[in-house]
Short mmCIF file of C-alpha atoms in Angstrom, two decimals:
data_model
loop_
_atom_site.label_atom_id
_atom_site.label_comp_id
_atom_site.label_asym_id
_atom_site.label_seq_id
_atom_site.Cartn_x
_atom_site.Cartn_y
_atom_site.Cartn_z
CA MET A 1 24.38 -130.23 83.48
CA ILE A 2 27.78 -129.84 84.92
CA GLN A 3 25.90 -127.81 88.04
CA ASP A 4 23.86 -130.71 88.59
CA ILE A 5 26.76 -132.71 89.62
CA ASN A 6 28.46 -133.14 93.54
CA ILE A 7 31.61 -133.77 94.65
CA GLY A 8 31.86 -136.63 92.55
CA ARG A 9 31.75 -134.72 89.48
CA ASP A 10 34.31 -131.90 91.11
CA LEU A 11 36.80 -134.56 91.84
CA PHE A 12 36.35 -135.85 88.08
CA MET A 13 37.24 -132.48 87.04
CA LYS A 14 40.21 -131.81 89.29
CA LYS A 15 41.89 -134.73 87.53
CA LYS A 16 41.81 -132.70 84.35
CA VAL A 17 44.29 -129.62 85.66
CA ILE A 18 46.55 -128.97 83.08
CA ALA A 19 50.08 -127.10 84.38
CA VAL A 20 52.19 -124.90 81.84
CA LEU A 21 55.37 -124.28 82.64
CA CYS A 22 57.25 -121.61 81.14
CA ALA A 23 61.03 -121.04 80.66
CA ALA A 24 63.37 -118.49 79.55
CA ALA A 25 61.01 -116.86 76.69
CA MET A 26 59.97 -120.34 75.69
CA THR A 27 56.77 -122.02 76.37
CA LEU A 28 57.29 -125.83 77.16
CA PRO A 29 54.84 -129.01 76.35
CA ILE A 30 51.64 -128.68 78.33
CA VAL A 31 51.45 -131.63 80.65
CA SER A 32 48.87 -133.06 82.16
CA ALA A 33 48.61 -133.83 86.08
CA ARG A 34 46.48 -136.64 86.81
CA ALA A 35 45.51 -136.47 90.61
CA GLU A 36 44.49 -139.92 91.93
CA TYR A 37 41.51 -140.25 94.07
CA THR A 38 42.54 -140.69 97.71
CA GLU A 39 40.40 -142.79 100.39
CA ASN A 40 38.99 -139.62 101.94
CA ASP A 41 37.72 -138.48 98.42
CA LEU A 42 35.98 -141.93 98.43
CA LYS A 43 34.66 -141.89 101.74
CA ASN A 44 32.91 -138.31 101.47
CA ALA A 45 30.93 -139.67 98.32
CA ILE A 46 29.94 -142.78 100.20
CA GLN A 47 28.72 -140.81 103.25
CA GLU A 48 26.72 -138.58 100.55
CA ALA A 49 25.72 -141.50 98.86
CA ILE A 50 24.46 -143.20 102.08
CA ASP A 51 22.88 -140.34 103.39
CA TRP A 52 20.79 -139.85 100.06
CA LYS A 53 19.51 -143.56 100.31
CA ASN A 54 18.44 -142.37 103.94
CA ASP A 55 16.56 -139.71 102.97
CA GLU A 56 15.10 -140.58 99.20
CA ASP A 57 15.01 -144.42 98.93
CA ASN A 58 14.30 -146.28 102.34
CA PRO A 59 15.67 -149.85 101.64
CA TYR A 60 12.46 -151.31 103.65
CA TYR A 61 10.11 -149.96 100.98
CA SER A 62 12.21 -152.41 98.28
CA ILE A 63 13.50 -155.56 99.79
CA GLY A 64 14.35 -158.05 97.04
CA THR A 65 15.26 -155.69 94.60
CA GLU A 66 18.41 -154.60 93.23
CA SER A 67 18.15 -151.44 94.42
CA SER A 68 18.01 -152.69 98.77
CA ASP A 69 19.96 -156.18 97.73
CA MET A 70 22.84 -154.46 96.67
CA TYR A 71 22.90 -151.67 99.15
CA ILE A 72 22.81 -154.18 101.91
CA MET A 73 25.97 -155.80 100.38
CA ALA A 74 27.56 -152.51 100.26
CA LEU A 75 26.53 -151.79 103.85
CA ASN A 76 28.04 -155.27 105.00
CA ARG A 77 31.62 -154.54 102.89
CA LEU A 78 31.69 -151.25 104.48
CA GLY A 79 30.90 -152.56 107.85
CA TRP A 80 28.26 -150.17 108.61
CA SER A 81 25.90 -150.59 111.76
CA PHE A 82 22.39 -151.45 110.31
CA ASP A 83 18.80 -153.04 111.52
CA TYR A 84 19.77 -156.27 109.06
CA ASN A 85 17.51 -158.37 111.53
CA SER A 86 14.50 -156.40 110.13
CA TYR A 87 15.73 -156.56 106.46
CA LEU A 88 16.07 -160.66 107.04
CA VAL A 89 12.35 -160.94 108.19
CA GLY A 90 11.64 -159.30 104.66
CA LEU A 91 13.96 -161.31 102.75
CA ASP A 92 11.96 -164.67 104.28
CA GLY A 93 8.84 -163.57 102.63
CA ILE A 94 10.91 -163.00 99.28
CA ALA A 95 12.41 -166.24 99.48
CA ALA A 96 9.56 -168.17 99.98
CA GLY A 97 7.58 -166.90 96.82
CA TYR A 98 10.52 -167.70 94.28
CA ASP A 99 9.44 -170.44 91.39
CA GLU A 100 10.82 -171.17 88.06
CA ARG A 101 9.39 -167.96 86.58
CA HIS A 102 11.97 -165.82 88.43
CA ASN A 103 15.27 -165.79 87.10
CA ALA A 104 17.96 -167.56 89.05
CA SER A 105 20.03 -164.45 89.35
CA ASP A 106 17.34 -163.06 91.12
CA MET A 107 17.39 -165.90 93.38
CA GLN A 108 20.99 -165.79 93.95
CA ARG A 109 20.77 -161.93 94.68
CA THR A 110 18.73 -162.17 97.33
CA ALA A 111 20.86 -165.44 98.74
CA LEU A 112 24.06 -162.84 98.78
CA ALA A 113 21.91 -160.13 100.38
CA THR A 114 20.93 -162.72 103.14
CA SER A 115 24.77 -163.61 103.89
CA ALA A 116 25.35 -160.08 103.87
CA ALA A 117 22.84 -159.45 106.11
CA GLY A 118 24.18 -162.20 108.65
CA GLY A 119 21.46 -164.33 107.72
CA ASP A 120 22.22 -168.02 106.40
CA ALA A 121 21.10 -168.40 102.58
CA ARG A 122 20.40 -172.09 103.19
CA ASN A 123 17.45 -171.19 105.23
CA VAL A 124 15.67 -168.48 104.10
CA GLY A 125 12.08 -168.66 104.21
CA GLY A 126 12.10 -172.46 105.08
CA ARG A 127 14.21 -172.75 101.88
CA ASP A 128 17.68 -173.51 100.79
CA LEU A 129 18.51 -170.51 98.51
CA ILE A 130 22.01 -171.82 97.87
CA ALA A 131 20.80 -174.88 96.72
CA ASP A 132 17.88 -173.96 94.85
CA SER A 133 19.37 -171.09 92.66
CA THR A 134 22.75 -172.86 92.15
CA TYR A 135 23.45 -176.48 92.13
CA TYR A 136 19.82 -177.80 92.35
CA ARG A 137 18.34 -175.02 89.85
CA ASP A 138 18.04 -177.07 87.02
CA SER A 139 15.32 -179.32 88.31
CA VAL A 140 12.96 -176.42 87.76
CA SER A 141 14.64 -174.40 85.16
CA PRO A 142 17.75 -174.18 83.55
CA MET A 143 20.50 -172.12 85.31
CA ASP A 144 21.29 -170.27 82.33
CA LYS A 145 17.63 -169.66 81.13
CA GLU A 146 18.39 -165.79 80.91
CA GLY A 147 22.05 -166.20 79.71
CA VAL A 148 25.36 -166.26 81.62
CA ASP A 149 23.94 -164.54 84.31
CA GLY A 150 22.43 -166.92 85.79
CA LEU A 151 25.57 -168.88 85.83
CA SER A 152 27.79 -165.95 86.93
CA TRP A 153 26.01 -165.05 89.63
CA GLY A 154 25.43 -168.58 90.86
CA LEU A 155 29.13 -168.92 91.18
CA LEU A 156 29.46 -165.41 93.25
CA THR A 157 26.94 -166.90 95.25
CA LEU A 158 28.58 -170.29 95.62
CA ASP A 159 32.27 -168.84 96.42
CA SER A 160 30.69 -165.80 98.70
CA GLY A 161 30.81 -168.54 101.68
CA ASP A 162 32.69 -171.09 100.29
CA TYR A 163 29.55 -173.54 100.35
CA ASN A 164 30.26 -177.08 99.44
CA ILE A 165 28.19 -178.90 96.70
CA PRO A 166 26.76 -182.20 97.62
CA ASP A 167 27.54 -185.21 95.75
CA TRP A 168 23.59 -185.28 94.49
CA ALA A 169 24.04 -181.81 92.94
CA LEU A 170 22.97 -181.25 89.25
CA ARG A 171 25.83 -178.86 88.55
CA ASP A 172 29.23 -178.93 90.36
CA ARG A 173 31.70 -175.79 90.13
CA ASN A 174 33.81 -177.02 87.24
CA GLU A 175 30.34 -177.58 85.28
CA ILE A 176 29.14 -173.78 86.25
CA ILE A 177 32.88 -172.74 85.03
CA ALA A 178 32.28 -174.47 81.56
CA GLY A 179 28.86 -172.88 81.39
CA ILE A 180 30.39 -169.44 81.93
CA LEU A 181 32.99 -169.72 79.05
CA SER A 182 30.63 -171.14 76.46
CA HIS A 183 28.77 -167.86 76.54
CA GLN A 184 31.77 -165.71 75.75
CA ASN A 185 31.82 -164.59 72.33
CA THR A 186 34.86 -164.17 69.59
CA ASP A 187 35.03 -160.58 70.57
CA GLY A 188 35.57 -161.37 74.38
CA SER A 189 32.12 -160.31 75.24
CA PHE A 190 29.79 -162.43 77.59
CA ASP A 191 26.12 -162.32 75.80
CA ASN A 192 27.18 -159.37 73.90
CA SER A 193 26.96 -157.17 77.34
CA ILE A 194 29.29 -154.92 79.17
CA TYR A 195 27.36 -155.69 82.58
CA SER A 196 27.26 -159.46 81.90
CA THR A 197 30.97 -159.48 80.88
CA ALA A 198 31.73 -157.70 84.28
CA SER A 199 29.66 -160.06 86.07
CA ALA A 200 31.24 -163.34 84.22
CA ILE A 201 35.06 -161.60 85.14
CA CYS A 202 33.78 -161.28 88.81
CA ALA A 203 32.76 -164.88 88.73
CA LEU A 204 36.06 -166.22 87.25
CA ALA A 205 38.27 -164.29 89.03
CA PRO A 206 38.89 -166.79 91.72
CA TYR A 207 40.08 -169.09 89.02
CA TYR A 208 42.34 -167.00 87.00
CA GLU A 209 45.25 -168.01 87.97
CA THR A 210 44.57 -171.83 89.46
CA SER A 211 42.40 -173.56 86.71
CA GLY A 212 43.28 -175.37 84.05
CA ALA A 213 41.48 -175.61 80.33
CA TYR A 214 37.89 -176.40 79.67
CA THR A 215 36.73 -177.83 76.54
CA VAL A 216 33.55 -176.12 75.87
CA VAL A 217 31.00 -175.40 73.04
CA GLN A 218 30.92 -172.18 72.34
CA ASN A 219 27.24 -170.84 71.87
CA GLN A 220 27.98 -167.88 69.58
CA THR A 221 29.71 -170.44 66.59
CA GLY A 222 28.69 -173.74 67.68
CA TYR A 223 32.48 -174.49 67.59
CA THR A 224 34.31 -176.73 70.09
CA ILE A 225 37.20 -174.91 71.63
CA ASP A 226 39.58 -175.29 74.66
CA ILE A 227 39.82 -172.43 77.07
CA SER A 228 41.01 -171.54 80.37
CA PRO A 229 39.58 -168.76 82.72
CA GLN A 230 42.57 -166.74 82.58
CA GLN A 231 42.15 -166.80 78.98
CA ALA A 232 38.67 -165.98 78.92
CA VAL A 233 39.27 -163.22 81.41
CA ASP A 234 42.31 -161.74 79.50
CA SER A 235 39.87 -161.47 76.52
CA ALA A 236 37.12 -160.05 78.35
CA LEU A 237 39.46 -157.22 79.56
CA GLU A 238 40.72 -156.59 75.81
CA TYR A 239 36.89 -156.35 74.79
CA LEU A 240 36.15 -153.79 77.90
CA GLU A 241 39.12 -151.47 77.11
CA ASP A 242 38.04 -151.54 73.39
CA GLU A 243 34.43 -150.22 74.29
CA GLN A 244 35.33 -148.19 77.38
CA GLU A 245 34.33 -144.29 76.27
CA LYS A 246 36.35 -141.05 76.51
CA ASP A 247 34.79 -140.02 80.29
CA GLY A 248 36.03 -143.62 81.41
CA ASP A 249 32.74 -144.81 81.66
CA TRP A 250 30.98 -147.76 79.73
CA GLY A 251 27.49 -146.07 78.80
CA ASP A 252 25.57 -146.19 82.00
CA LEU A 253 26.39 -146.13 85.52
CA ARG A 254 25.20 -149.80 86.10
CA SER A 255 27.88 -151.32 83.54
CA THR A 256 30.38 -148.84 84.64
CA ALA A 257 29.77 -149.95 88.49
CA MET A 258 30.31 -153.62 87.36
CA THR A 259 33.24 -152.79 85.78
CA VAL A 260 35.08 -151.42 88.32
CA ILE A 261 34.17 -154.31 90.68
CA ALA A 262 35.53 -156.82 88.24
CA LEU A 263 38.88 -155.16 87.95
CA ASN A 264 39.22 -154.79 91.66
CA SER A 265 38.05 -158.59 91.69
CA LEU A 266 41.49 -159.08 89.79
CA GLY A 267 43.33 -156.58 91.88
CA ILE A 268 43.46 -154.37 89.14
CA ASN A 269 43.29 -150.59 90.34
CA ALA A 270 40.05 -148.67 88.26
CA ASP A 271 41.79 -145.53 89.07
CA GLY A 272 45.63 -146.39 87.85
CA ASP A 273 45.92 -149.23 85.36
CA SER A 274 47.27 -148.31 81.88
CA ARG A 275 44.94 -150.50 80.04
CA PHE A 276 42.07 -148.13 80.83
CA ASP A 277 43.24 -144.36 81.46
CA GLU A 278 45.83 -144.29 78.38
CA ARG A 279 44.18 -141.01 76.07
CA ARG A 280 41.10 -141.07 78.38
CA ASP A 281 39.86 -140.87 82.01
CA THR A 282 39.78 -143.74 84.73
CA PRO A 283 36.61 -146.38 85.24
CA LEU A 284 36.62 -144.56 88.70
CA ASP A 285 36.56 -140.79 86.82
CA GLY A 286 33.35 -142.77 85.04
CA LEU A 287 31.93 -143.64 87.89
CA MET A 288 31.99 -140.89 89.58
CA MET A 289 30.61 -138.41 86.74
CA TYR A 290 27.57 -139.85 87.71
CA GLN A 291 27.45 -138.49 91.02
CA GLU A 292 24.96 -136.00 91.43
CA LYS A 293 25.26 -132.79 93.72
CA ASP A 294 22.61 -134.01 96.18
CA GLY A 295 24.67 -137.30 96.89
CA GLY A 296 22.75 -139.96 94.79
CA PHE A 297 23.72 -141.60 91.44
CA SER A 298 21.88 -141.50 88.15
CA ASN A 299 21.93 -144.29 85.50
CA ASP A 300 22.11 -141.89 82.65
CA LEU A 301 23.36 -138.29 83.64
CA ASN A 302 19.85 -137.72 84.56
CA ASP A 303 17.63 -138.22 87.49
CA GLU A 304 19.21 -139.86 90.73
CA ASP A 305 17.80 -143.41 91.14
CA GLY A 306 18.06 -146.31 93.98
CA GLU A 307 19.54 -148.70 91.81
CA ALA A 308 22.29 -147.04 90.24
CA THR A 309 23.24 -145.29 93.74
CA SER A 310 23.48 -148.62 95.24
CA TYR A 311 25.57 -150.39 92.61
CA ALA A 312 27.69 -146.84 92.88
CA LEU A 313 28.20 -147.69 96.42
CA CYS A 314 29.10 -151.25 95.86
CA ALA A 315 32.18 -149.68 93.04
CA MET A 316 33.20 -147.39 95.59
CA VAL A 317 33.46 -149.84 98.37
CA SER A 318 35.02 -152.51 96.10
CA GLN A 319 37.77 -149.84 95.07
CA LEU A 320 38.41 -148.38 98.85
CA ARG A 321 38.74 -152.13 99.97
CA LEU A 322 41.42 -152.80 97.01
CA MET A 323 42.75 -149.91 98.51
CA GLN A 324 43.08 -151.14 101.77
CA ASP A 325 43.99 -154.51 100.96
CA LYS A 326 41.37 -156.23 101.81
CA SER A 327 39.42 -159.27 100.19
CA SER A 328 37.45 -158.81 96.99
CA PHE A 329 34.22 -157.37 97.29
CA PHE A 330 31.62 -160.54 97.30
CA ARG A 331 33.88 -162.66 99.39
CA PHE A 332 31.31 -162.37 102.04
CA SER A 333 33.25 -165.64 104.16
CA VAL A 334 36.24 -163.07 105.02
CA ASN A 335 35.27 -160.69 107.68
CA ASP A 336 37.78 -158.00 107.06
CA THR A 337 35.46 -154.56 106.76
CA VAL A 338 37.23 -151.44 105.54
CA THR A 339 38.78 -148.31 108.10
CA PHE A 340 36.04 -145.69 107.83
CA ALA A 341 35.39 -142.72 109.83
CA THR A 342 32.52 -142.98 112.37
CA PRO A 343 29.56 -142.91 109.97
CA LYS A 344 26.24 -140.75 111.02
CA PRO A 345 23.84 -143.08 112.52
CA GLN A 346 21.20 -144.34 109.82
CA THR A 347 17.65 -143.24 110.15
CA ASN A 348 16.55 -146.87 110.15
CA THR A 349 19.24 -148.31 112.51
CA ALA A 350 17.86 -150.14 115.64
CA THR A 351 20.63 -153.03 115.79
CA THR A 352 24.02 -154.20 114.46
CA LYS A 353 24.31 -156.94 112.52
CA PRO A 354 23.92 -160.28 113.63
CA THR A 355 27.35 -161.90 115.33
CA SER A 356 26.83 -164.93 114.40
CA THR A 357 24.36 -167.37 112.70
CA LYS A 358 24.16 -171.23 113.22
CA LYS A 359 24.89 -173.14 110.49
CA PRO A 360 23.41 -176.72 109.69
CA THR A 361 25.51 -179.47 110.49
CA ALA A 362 24.57 -180.90 107.00
CA THR A 363 23.47 -179.70 103.56
CA GLN A 364 20.24 -180.93 103.23
CA LYS A 365 18.63 -182.09 99.90
CA PRO A 366 15.70 -179.62 99.20
CA THR A 367 12.45 -180.79 99.68
CA SER A 368 10.51 -178.65 97.20
CA THR A 369 11.63 -180.68 94.22
CA LYS A 370 12.32 -184.52 93.29
CA LYS A 371 15.89 -185.73 93.14
CA PRO A 372 16.45 -187.50 89.41
CA THR A 373 16.87 -191.04 89.88
CA THR A 374 20.18 -190.45 87.35
CA THR A 375 22.25 -187.42 86.33
CA LYS A 376 24.48 -187.34 83.25
CA LYS A 377 27.25 -185.49 83.00
CA PRO A 378 27.76 -183.46 79.45
CA THR A 379 28.73 -185.96 77.17
CA ALA A 380 31.81 -185.36 74.99
CA THR A 381 31.35 -183.02 71.97
CA GLN A 382 33.22 -183.51 68.83
CA LYS A 383 35.72 -180.54 67.74
CA ALA A 384 34.30 -178.97 64.83
CA THR A 385 35.85 -179.16 61.67
CA ALA A 386 35.24 -175.59 60.54
CA THR A 387 37.38 -172.92 60.77
CA LEU A 388 38.46 -170.56 63.97
CA ALA A 389 40.37 -173.74 65.88
CA PRO A 390 40.85 -172.64 69.38
CA LYS A 391 44.47 -172.26 70.55
CA LYS A 392 46.36 -174.94 72.11
CA THR A 393 46.43 -174.95 75.72
CA THR A 394 48.58 -177.07 77.90
CA THR A 395 47.07 -179.98 80.09
CA PRO A 396 44.69 -178.74 82.65
CA ARG A 397 45.02 -178.90 86.06
CA GLY A 398 42.02 -179.76 88.01
CA THR A 399 40.02 -176.96 89.70
CA ALA A 400 39.49 -177.51 93.58
CA GLU A 401 36.08 -177.79 94.75
#
């Protein structure tokens, strides 16, 4: 398998170089010399992955899928020139076809891709995707019907553009955060999934230092607990640390890539934090292990895959942004692209990203569904008398909208 791995695997092996020191007929203990990835290492790997996408996985053929939408997000945060206008035309059709049968996270990803392409996610295919996929989603289908992912990606979508939530919304940010926290299990995971745990960390990261505790009913146990985003994230990091494999990864590319982005969202270096490189390789080592000799990434160390390559690009760009002290990956409202050598032109490049998009003067209530006559806030839940009492927390501070 080693012969099928490209520069990413070469760099991975480079970090295992062993230096042996000898002195006065006495051999000293072997010392491990760990070489961190440089910006140029990442840029070379990013360039090769984009070249592979251009040759093997045209994003226009799969608009609205994770493979294409995540790719557009990576290009945006890299500051890469692309025919974003043509991609937006395709997203119009995707957005128009969404209904209650589709997962909320699919709609949210399309909203994020729209923003990344320079469009207005509040007017895609004649609909407000921000409202329909997040704070008004419950009017047609529960926001967390698919589990915590619908809530996590919903919060990421809202915060990606600092969107305001109107007073007629069915869920505000606090209620979405509480919903995410309710999905955390006693082992620190969210819905027993590495990917979902990493996504939840990404969503909660902006509230790590600013939010107080929430009283929620834990889905797994039925207990009522008080927990803050900081406590939840710290517990989730311990879970990820326990589940990390010796090669630095988490069993597959998609989960590993989201974990790299999650760590970066907290300001954690995925190539140098002691919690994730003690007695094993780093998360970035684990990610780069999946890059094949032609530049594409596989999801399981087998064949190159368009979706895996897109996720890997997002993770590599996220790490590069951390190294250059830029805003976190999903913070699209902050236009601070990385410094990158002049990239090769893409085969499908026709225009550059639109410089501006007119925003509506006010958020309009969606016309596709009826506003309920009343919206009840969650009723207080009595604390369970069973065991596993929650940790005591200080008086919560309000979470800013």
